[in-house]
């Protein structure tokens, strides 16, 4: 029984480390997108809308 539980614990630990690494990489990528202005955004002062990667959208574009 100890061999089975050791294998289960090792595979669980590997899964947790893999998911944690994936989560960290995702946070870094989202942070880089936000820092460079590559996320969709609406400027509160002017109402100017930008799409993905900073491309300008027309004024009649929907907010969704």
mmCIF file as gemmi writes it, N, C-alpha and C atoms, coordinates in Angstrom:
data_model
loop_
_atom_site.group_PDB
_atom_site.id
_atom_site.type_symbol
_atom_site.label_atom_id
_atom_site.label_alt_id
_atom_site.label_comp_id
_atom_site.label_asym_id
_atom_site.label_entity_id
_atom_site.label_seq_id
_atom_site.pdbx_PDB_ins_code
_atom_site.Cartn_x
_atom_site.Cartn_y
_atom_site.Cartn_z
_atom_site.occupancy
_atom_site.B_iso_or_equiv
_atom_site.pdbx_formal_charge
_atom_site.auth_seq_id
_atom_site.auth_asym_id
_atom_site.pdbx_PDB_model_num
ATOM 1 N N . UNK Axp A 1 ? 0.809 -1.185 0 1 0 ? 1 A 1
ATOM 2 C CA . UNK Axp A 1 ? 0 0 0 1 0 ? 1 A 1
ATOM 3 C C . UNK Axp A 1 ? 0.862 1.263 0 1 0 ? 1 A 1
ATOM 4 N N . UNK Axp A 2 ? 2.024 1.225 0.594 1 0 ? 2 A 1
ATOM 5 C CA . UNK Axp A 2 ? 2.858 2.423 0.656 1 0 ? 2 A 1
ATOM 6 C C . UNK Axp A 2 ? 3.391 2.799 -0.723 1 0 ? 2 A 1
ATOM 7 N N . UNK Axp A 3 ? 3.615 1.822 -1.601 1 0 ? 3 A 1
ATOM 8 C CA . UNK Axp A 3 ? 4.094 2.121 -2.949 1 0 ? 3 A 1
ATOM 9 C C . UNK Axp A 3 ? 3.018 2.867 -3.738 1 0 ? 3 A 1
ATOM 10 N N . UNK Axp A 4 ? 1.777 2.476 -3.599 1 0 ? 4 A 1
ATOM 11 C CA . UNK Axp A 4 ? 0.681 3.14 -4.3 1 0 ? 4 A 1
ATOM 12 C C . UNK Axp A 4 ? 0.487 4.559 -3.791 1 0 ? 4 A 1
ATOM 13 N N . UNK Axp A 5 ? 0.526 4.758 -2.495 1 0 ? 5 A 1
ATOM 14 C CA . UNK Axp A 5 ? 0.331 6.099 -1.953 1 0 ? 5 A 1
ATOM 15 C C . UNK Axp A 5 ? 1.508 7.004 -2.313 1 0 ? 5 A 1
ATOM 16 N N . UNK Axp A 6 ? 2.724 6.454 -2.395 1 0 ? 6 A 1
ATOM 17 C CA . UNK Axp A 6 ? 3.876 7.248 -2.779 1 0 ? 6 A 1
ATOM 18 C C . UNK Axp A 6 ? 3.745 7.705 -4.228 1 0 ? 6 A 1
ATOM 19 N N . UNK Axp A 7 ? 3.276 6.834 -5.107 1 0 ? 7 A 1
ATOM 20 C CA . UNK Axp A 7 ? 3.079 7.191 -6.507 1 0 ? 7 A 1
ATOM 21 C C . UNK Axp A 7 ? 1.978 8.232 -6.638 1 0 ? 7 A 1
ATOM 22 N N . UNK Axp A 8 ? 0.911 8.076 -5.889 1 0 ? 8 A 1
ATOM 23 C CA . UNK Axp A 8 ? -0.186 9.036 -5.924 1 0 ? 8 A 1
ATOM 24 C C . UNK Axp A 8 ? 0.276 10.4 -5.424 1 0 ? 8 A 1
ATOM 25 N N . UNK Axp A 9 ? 1.03 10.419 -4.342 1 0 ? 9 A 1
ATOM 26 C CA . UNK Axp A 9 ? 1.53 11.682 -3.806 1 0 ? 9 A 1
ATOM 27 C C . UNK Axp A 9 ? 2.482 12.358 -4.775 1 0 ? 9 A 1
ATOM 28 N N . UNK Axp A 10 ? 3.337 11.587 -5.424 1 0 ? 10 A 1
ATOM 29 C CA . UNK Axp A 10 ? 4.289 12.156 -6.379 1 0 ? 10 A 1
ATOM 30 C C . UNK Axp A 10 ? 3.554 12.721 -7.592 1 0 ? 10 A 1
ATOM 31 N N . UNK Axp A 11 ? 2.553 12.016 -8.083 1 0 ? 11 A 1
ATOM 32 C CA . UNK Axp A 11 ? 1.818 12.514 -9.246 1 0 ? 11 A 1
ATOM 33 C C . UNK Axp A 11 ? 0.978 13.741 -8.871 1 0 ? 11 A 1
ATOM 34 N N . UNK Axp A 12 ? 0.437 13.76 -7.657 1 0 ? 12 A 1
ATOM 35 C CA . UNK Axp A 12 ? -0.311 14.923 -7.187 1 0 ? 12 A 1
ATOM 36 C C . UNK Axp A 12 ? 0.602 16.145 -7.058 1 0 ? 12 A 1
ATOM 37 N N . UNK Axp A 13 ? 1.787 15.92 -6.515 1 0 ? 13 A 1
ATOM 38 C CA . UNK Axp A 13 ? 2.75 17.002 -6.351 1 0 ? 13 A 1
ATOM 39 C C . UNK Axp A 13 ? 3.178 17.538 -7.714 1 0 ? 13 A 1
ATOM 40 N N . UNK Axp A 14 ? 3.403 16.656 -8.67 1 0 ? 14 A 1
ATOM 41 C CA . UNK Axp A 14 ? 3.786 17.069 -10.017 1 0 ? 14 A 1
ATOM 42 C C . UNK Axp A 14 ? 2.662 17.871 -10.671 1 0 ? 14 A 1
ATOM 43 N N . UNK Axp A 15 ? 1.41 17.461 -10.463 1 0 ? 15 A 1
ATOM 44 C CA . UNK Axp A 15 ? 0.265 18.187 -11.001 1 0 ? 15 A 1
ATOM 45 C C . UNK Axp A 15 ? 0.16 19.582 -10.379 1 0 ? 15 A 1
ATOM 46 N N . UNK Axp A 16 ? 0.347 19.68 -9.078 1 0 ? 16 A 1
ATOM 47 C CA . UNK Axp A 16 ? 0.279 20.975 -8.396 1 0 ? 16 A 1
ATOM 48 C C . UNK Axp A 16 ? 1.39 21.896 -8.893 1 0 ? 16 A 1
ATOM 49 N N . UNK Axp A 17 ? 2.602 21.388 -9.04 1 0 ? 17 A 1
ATOM 50 C CA . UNK Axp A 17 ? 3.707 22.206 -9.543 1 0 ? 17 A 1
ATOM 51 C C . UNK Axp A 17 ? 3.455 22.65 -10.979 1 0 ? 17 A 1
ATOM 52 N N . UNK Axp A 18 ? 2.92 21.764 -11.794 1 0 ? 18 A 1
ATOM 53 C CA . UNK Axp A 18 ? 2.639 22.114 -13.187 1 0 ? 18 A 1
ATOM 54 C C . UNK Axp A 18 ? 1.565 23.191 -13.287 1 0 ? 18 A 1
ATOM 55 N N . UNK Axp A 19 ? 0.496 23.043 -12.536 1 0 ? 19 A 1
ATOM 56 C CA . UNK Axp A 19 ? -0.577 24.04 -12.553 1 0 ? 19 A 1
ATOM 57 C C . UNK Axp A 19 ? -0.106 25.378 -11.979 1 0 ? 19 A 1
ATOM 58 N N . UNK Axp A 20 ? 0.714 25.341 -10.956 1 0 ? 20 A 1
ATOM 59 C CA . UNK Axp A 20 ? 1.249 26.577 -10.382 1 0 ? 20 A 1
ATOM 60 C C . UNK Axp A 20 ? 2.137 27.303 -11.388 1 0 ? 20 A 1
ATOM 61 N N . UNK Axp A 21 ? 2.958 26.551 -12.109 1 0 ? 21 A 1
ATOM 62 C CA . UNK Axp A 21 ? 3.829 27.142 -13.123 1 0 ? 21 A 1
ATOM 63 C C . UNK Axp A 21 ? 3.005 27.737 -14.253 1 0 ? 21 A 1
ATOM 64 N N . UNK Axp A 22 ? 1.986 27.034 -14.697 1 0 ? 22 A 1
ATOM 65 C CA . UNK Axp A 22 ? 1.112 27.541 -15.748 1 0 ? 22 A 1
ATOM 66 C C . UNK Axp A 22 ? 0.407 28.82 -15.296 1 0 ? 22 A 1
ATOM 67 N N . UNK Axp A 23 ? -0.059 28.861 -14.07 1 0 ? 23 A 1
ATOM 68 C CA . UNK Axp A 23 ? -0.721 30.045 -13.522 1 0 ? 23 A 1
ATOM 69 C C . UNK Axp A 23 ? 0.239 31.227 -13.466 1 0 ? 23 A 1
ATOM 70 N N . UNK Axp A 24 ? 1.469 30.998 -13.038 1 0 ? 24 A 1
ATOM 71 C CA . UNK Axp A 24 ? 2.466 32.059 -12.957 1 0 ? 24 A 1
ATOM 72 C C . UNK Axp A 24 ? 2.8 32.617 -14.335 1 0 ? 24 A 1
ATOM 73 N N . UNK Axp A 25 ? 2.974 31.739 -15.312 1 0 ? 25 A 1
ATOM 74 C CA . UNK Axp A 25 ? 3.256 32.175 -16.682 1 0 ? 25 A 1
ATOM 75 C C . UNK Axp A 25 ? 2.085 32.979 -17.23 1 0 ? 25 A 1
ATOM 76 N N . UNK Axp A 26 ? 0.856 32.54 -16.954 1 0 ? 26 A 1
ATOM 77 C CA . UNK Axp A 26 ? -0.334 33.27 -17.413 1 0 ? 26 A 1
ATOM 78 C C . UNK Axp A 26 ? -0.381 34.666 -16.803 1 0 ? 26 A 1
ATOM 79 N N . UNK Axp A 27 ? -0.087 34.792 -15.521 1 0 ? 27 A 1
ATOM 80 C CA . UNK Axp A 27 ? -0.074 36.107 -14.877 1 0 ? 27 A 1
ATOM 81 C C . UNK Axp A 27 ? 0.99 37.021 -15.484 1 0 ? 27 A 1
ATOM 82 N N . UNK Axp A 28 ? 2.15 36.468 -15.793 1 0 ? 28 A 1
ATOM 83 C CA . UNK Axp A 28 ? 3.22 37.271 -16.394 1 0 ? 28 A 1
ATOM 84 C C . UNK Axp A 28 ? 2.81 37.756 -17.78 1 0 ? 28 A 1
ATOM 85 N N . UNK Axp A 29 ? 2.197 36.882 -18.576 1 0 ? 29 A 1
ATOM 86 C CA . UNK Axp A 29 ? 1.766 37.264 -19.926 1 0 ? 29 A 1
ATOM 87 C C . UNK Axp A 29 ? 0.677 38.331 -19.862 1 0 ? 29 A 1
ATOM 88 N N . UNK Axp A 30 ? -0.305 38.167 -18.989 1 0 ? 30 A 1
ATOM 89 C CA . UNK Axp A 30 ? -1.368 39.17 -18.849 1 0 ? 30 A 1
ATOM 90 C C . UNK Axp A 30 ? -0.779 40.501 -18.379 1 0 ? 30 A 1
ATOM 91 N N . UNK Axp A 31 ? 0.173 40.449 -17.481 1 0 ? 31 A 1
ATOM 92 C CA . UNK Axp A 31 ? 0.84 41.662 -17.024 1 0 ? 31 A 1
ATOM 93 C C . UNK Axp A 31 ? 1.583 42.373 -18.144 1 0 ? 31 A 1
ATOM 94 N N . UNK Axp A 32 ? 2.258 41.607 -18.997 1 0 ? 32 A 1
ATOM 95 C CA . UNK Axp A 32 ? 2.967 42.206 -20.129 1 0 ? 32 A 1
ATOM 96 C C . UNK Axp A 32 ? 1.981 42.833 -21.11 1 0 ? 32 A 1
ATOM 97 N N . UNK Axp A 33 ? 0.863 42.17 -21.365 1 0 ? 33 A 1
ATOM 98 C CA . UNK Axp A 33 ? -0.167 42.733 -22.244 1 0 ? 33 A 1
ATOM 99 C C . UNK Axp A 33 ? -0.697 44.037 -21.666 1 0 ? 33 A 1
ATOM 100 N N . UNK Axp A 34 ? -0.967 44.08 -20.364 1 0 ? 34 A 1
ATOM 101 C CA . UNK Axp A 34 ? -1.505 45.281 -19.738 1 0 ? 34 A 1
ATOM 102 C C . UNK Axp A 34 ? -0.479 46.415 -19.755 1 0 ? 34 A 1
ATOM 103 N N . UNK Axp A 35 ? 0.769 46.097 -19.493 1 0 ? 35 A 1
ATOM 104 C CA . UNK Axp A 35 ? 1.815 47.123 -19.457 1 0 ? 35 A 1
ATOM 105 C C . UNK Axp A 35 ? 2 47.776 -20.825 1 0 ? 35 A 1
ATOM 106 N N . UNK Axp A 36 ? 1.86 47.005 -21.904 1 0 ? 36 A 1
ATOM 107 C CA . UNK Axp A 36 ? 2.055 47.528 -23.249 1 0 ? 36 A 1
ATOM 108 C C . UNK Axp A 36 ? 0.784 48.09 -23.862 1 0 ? 36 A 1
ATOM 109 N N . UNK Axp A 37 ? -0.329 48.044 -23.148 1 0 ? 37 A 1
ATOM 110 C CA . UNK Axp A 37 ? -1.588 48.578 -23.659 1 0 ? 37 A 1
ATOM 111 C C . UNK Axp A 37 ? -2.209 47.706 -24.736 1 0 ? 37 A 1
ATOM 112 N N . UNK Axp A 38 ? -1.993 46.404 -24.651 1 0 ? 38 A 1
ATOM 113 C CA . UNK Axp A 38 ? -2.481 45.48 -25.669 1 0 ? 38 A 1
ATOM 114 C C . UNK Axp A 38 ? -3.831 44.869 -25.323 1 0 ? 38 A 1
ATOM 115 N N . UNK Axp A 39 ? -4.407 45.199 -24.182 1 0 ? 39 A 1
ATOM 116 C CA . UNK Axp A 39 ? -5.722 44.686 -23.809 1 0 ? 39 A 1
ATOM 117 C C . UNK Axp A 39 ? -6.797 45.669 -24.268 1 0 ? 39 A 1
ATOM 118 N N . UNK Axp A 40 ? -8.002 45.178 -24.609 1 0 ? 40 A 1
ATOM 119 C CA . UNK Axp A 40 ? -9.083 46.09 -24.99 1 0 ? 40 A 1
ATOM 120 C C . UNK Axp A 40 ? -9.364 47.077 -23.861 1 0 ? 40 A 1
ATOM 121 N N . UNK Axp A 41 ? -9.597 48.339 -24.236 1 0 ? 41 A 1
ATOM 122 C CA . UNK Axp A 41 ? -9.752 49.375 -23.234 1 0 ? 41 A 1
ATOM 123 C C . UNK Axp A 41 ? -10.614 50.508 -23.782 1 0 ? 41 A 1
ATOM 124 N N . UNK Axp A 42 ? -11.295 51.212 -22.899 1 0 ? 42 A 1
ATOM 125 C CA . UNK Axp A 42 ? -12.007 52.446 -23.233 1 0 ? 42 A 1
ATOM 126 C C . UNK Axp A 42 ? -11.462 53.539 -22.335 1 0 ? 42 A 1
ATOM 127 N N . UNK Axp A 43 ? -10.944 54.592 -22.942 1 0 ? 43 A 1
ATOM 128 C CA . UNK Axp A 43 ? -10.404 55.718 -22.186 1 0 ? 43 A 1
ATOM 129 C C . UNK Axp A 43 ? -11.563 56.473 -21.539 1 0 ? 43 A 1
ATOM 130 N N . UNK Axp A 44 ? -11.488 56.675 -20.235 1 0 ? 44 A 1
ATOM 131 C CA . UNK Axp A 44 ? -12.576 57.319 -19.498 1 0 ? 44 A 1
ATOM 132 C C . UNK Axp A 44 ? -12.72 58.798 -19.839 1 0 ? 44 A 1
ATOM 133 N N . UNK Axp A 45 ? -11.64 59.454 -20.157 1 0 ? 45 A 1
ATOM 134 C CA . UNK Axp A 45 ? -11.686 60.89 -20.433 1 0 ? 45 A 1
ATOM 135 C C . UNK Axp A 45 ? -12.222 61.187 -21.836 1 0 ? 45 A 1
ATOM 136 N N . UNK Axp A 46 ? -11.727 60.471 -22.838 1 0 ? 46 A 1
ATOM 137 C CA . UNK Axp A 46 ? -12.092 60.784 -24.219 1 0 ? 46 A 1
ATOM 138 C C . UNK Axp A 46 ? -13.15 59.852 -24.788 1 0 ? 46 A 1
ATOM 139 N N . UNK Axp A 47 ? -13.338 58.674 -24.181 1 0 ? 47 A 1
ATOM 140 C CA . UNK Axp A 47 ? -14.277 57.694 -24.714 1 0 ? 47 A 1
ATOM 141 C C . UNK Axp A 47 ? -13.699 56.92 -25.882 1 0 ? 47 A 1
ATOM 142 N N . UNK Axp A 48 ? -12.421 57.089 -26.171 1 0 ? 48 A 1
ATOM 143 C CA . UNK Axp A 48 ? -11.77 56.383 -27.277 1 0 ? 48 A 1
ATOM 144 C C . UNK Axp A 48 ? -11.583 54.916 -26.915 1 0 ? 48 A 1
ATOM 145 N N . UNK Axp A 49 ? -11.953 54.045 -27.837 1 0 ? 49 A 1
ATOM 146 C CA . UNK Axp A 49 ? -11.89 52.609 -27.595 1 0 ? 49 A 1
ATOM 147 C C . UNK Axp A 49 ? -10.729 52.006 -28.369 1 0 ? 49 A 1
ATOM 148 N N . UNK Axp A 50 ? -10.046 51.074 -27.718 1 0 ? 50 A 1
ATOM 149 C CA . UNK Axp A 50 ? -8.985 50.318 -28.384 1 0 ? 50 A 1
ATOM 150 C C . UNK Axp A 50 ? -9.303 48.839 -28.261 1 0 ? 50 A 1
ATOM 151 N N . UNK Axp A 51 ? -8.914 48.081 -29.277 1 0 ? 51 A 1
ATOM 152 C CA . UNK Axp A 51 ? -9.121 46.64 -29.278 1 0 ? 51 A 1
ATOM 153 C C . UNK Axp A 51 ? -7.848 45.928 -28.849 1 0 ? 51 A 1
ATOM 154 N N . UNK Axp A 52 ? -7.756 44.67 -29.209 1 0 ? 52 A 1
ATOM 155 C CA . UNK Axp A 52 ? -6.575 43.89 -28.893 1 0 ? 52 A 1
ATOM 156 C C . UNK Axp A 52 ? -5.359 44.49 -29.57 1 0 ? 52 A 1
ATOM 157 N N . UNK Axp A 53 ? -4.238 44.486 -28.871 1 0 ? 53 A 1
ATOM 158 C CA . UNK Axp A 53 ? -2.939 44.973 -29.345 1 0 ? 53 A 1
ATOM 159 C C . UNK Axp A 53 ? -2.971 46.454 -29.681 1 0 ? 53 A 1
ATOM 160 N N . UNK Axp A 54 ? -3.879 47.223 -29.064 1 0 ? 54 A 1
ATOM 161 C CA . UNK Axp A 54 ? -3.891 48.666 -29.192 1 0 ? 54 A 1
ATOM 162 C C . UNK Axp A 54 ? -4.493 49.201 -30.462 1 0 ? 54 A 1
ATOM 163 N N . UNK Axp A 55 ? -5.158 48.363 -31.251 1 0 ? 55 A 1
ATOM 164 C CA . UNK Axp A 55 ? -5.767 48.86 -32.496 1 0 ? 55 A 1
ATOM 165 C C . UNK Axp A 55 ? -6.976 49.727 -32.157 1 0 ? 55 A 1
ATOM 166 N N . UNK Axp A 56 ? -7.101 50.845 -32.817 1 0 ? 56 A 1
ATOM 167 C CA . UNK Axp A 56 ? -8.199 51.797 -32.573 1 0 ? 56 A 1
ATOM 168 C C . UNK Axp A 56 ? -9.517 51.227 -33.126 1 0 ? 56 A 1
ATOM 169 N N . UNK Axp A 57 ? -10.591 51.417 -32.368 1 0 ? 57 A 1
ATOM 170 C CA . UNK Axp A 57 ? -11.92 50.986 -32.792 1 0 ? 57 A 1
ATOM 171 C C . UNK Axp A 57 ? -12.759 52.209 -33.138 1 0 ? 57 A 1
ATOM 172 N N . UNK Axp A 58 ? -13.735 52.055 -34.019 1 0 ? 58 A 1
ATOM 173 C CA . UNK Axp A 58 ? -14.604 53.196 -34.32 1 0 ? 58 A 1
ATOM 174 C C . UNK Axp A 58 ? -15.449 53.577 -33.11 1 0 ? 58 A 1
ATOM 175 N N . UNK Axp A 59 ? -15.935 54.824 -33.108 1 0 ? 59 A 1
ATOM 176 C CA . UNK Axp A 59 ? -16.72 55.314 -31.969 1 0 ? 59 A 1
ATOM 177 C C . UNK Axp A 59 ? -18.034 54.561 -31.776 1 0 ? 59 A 1
ATOM 178 N N . UNK Axp A 60 ? -18.583 53.989 -32.85 1 0 ? 60 A 1
ATOM 179 C CA . UNK Axp A 60 ? -19.854 53.285 -32.709 1 0 ? 60 A 1
ATOM 180 C C . UNK Axp A 60 ? -19.664 51.801 -32.39 1 0 ? 60 A 1
ATOM 181 N N . UNK Axp A 61 ? -18.453 51.382 -32.024 1 0 ? 61 A 1
ATOM 182 C CA . UNK Axp A 61 ? -18.223 49.989 -31.655 1 0 ? 61 A 1
ATOM 183 C C . UNK Axp A 61 ? -18.895 49.692 -30.315 1 0 ? 61 A 1
ATOM 184 N N . UNK Axp A 62 ? -19.394 48.473 -30.178 1 0 ? 62 A 1
ATOM 185 C CA . UNK Axp A 62 ? -20.074 48.112 -28.922 1 0 ? 62 A 1
ATOM 186 C C . UNK Axp A 62 ? -19.055 48.004 -27.793 1 0 ? 62 A 1
ATOM 187 N N . UNK Axp A 63 ? -19.544 48.069 -26.587 1 0 ? 63 A 1
ATOM 188 C CA . UNK Axp A 63 ? -18.653 48.014 -25.434 1 0 ? 63 A 1
ATOM 189 C C . UNK Axp A 63 ? -18.356 46.58 -25.022 1 0 ? 63 A 1
ATOM 190 N N . UNK Axp A 64 ? -19.002 45.603 -25.642 1 0 ? 64 A 1
ATOM 191 C CA . UNK Axp A 64 ? -18.786 44.219 -25.211 1 0 ? 64 A 1
ATOM 192 C C . UNK Axp A 64 ? -17.617 43.593 -25.905 1 0 ? 64 A 1
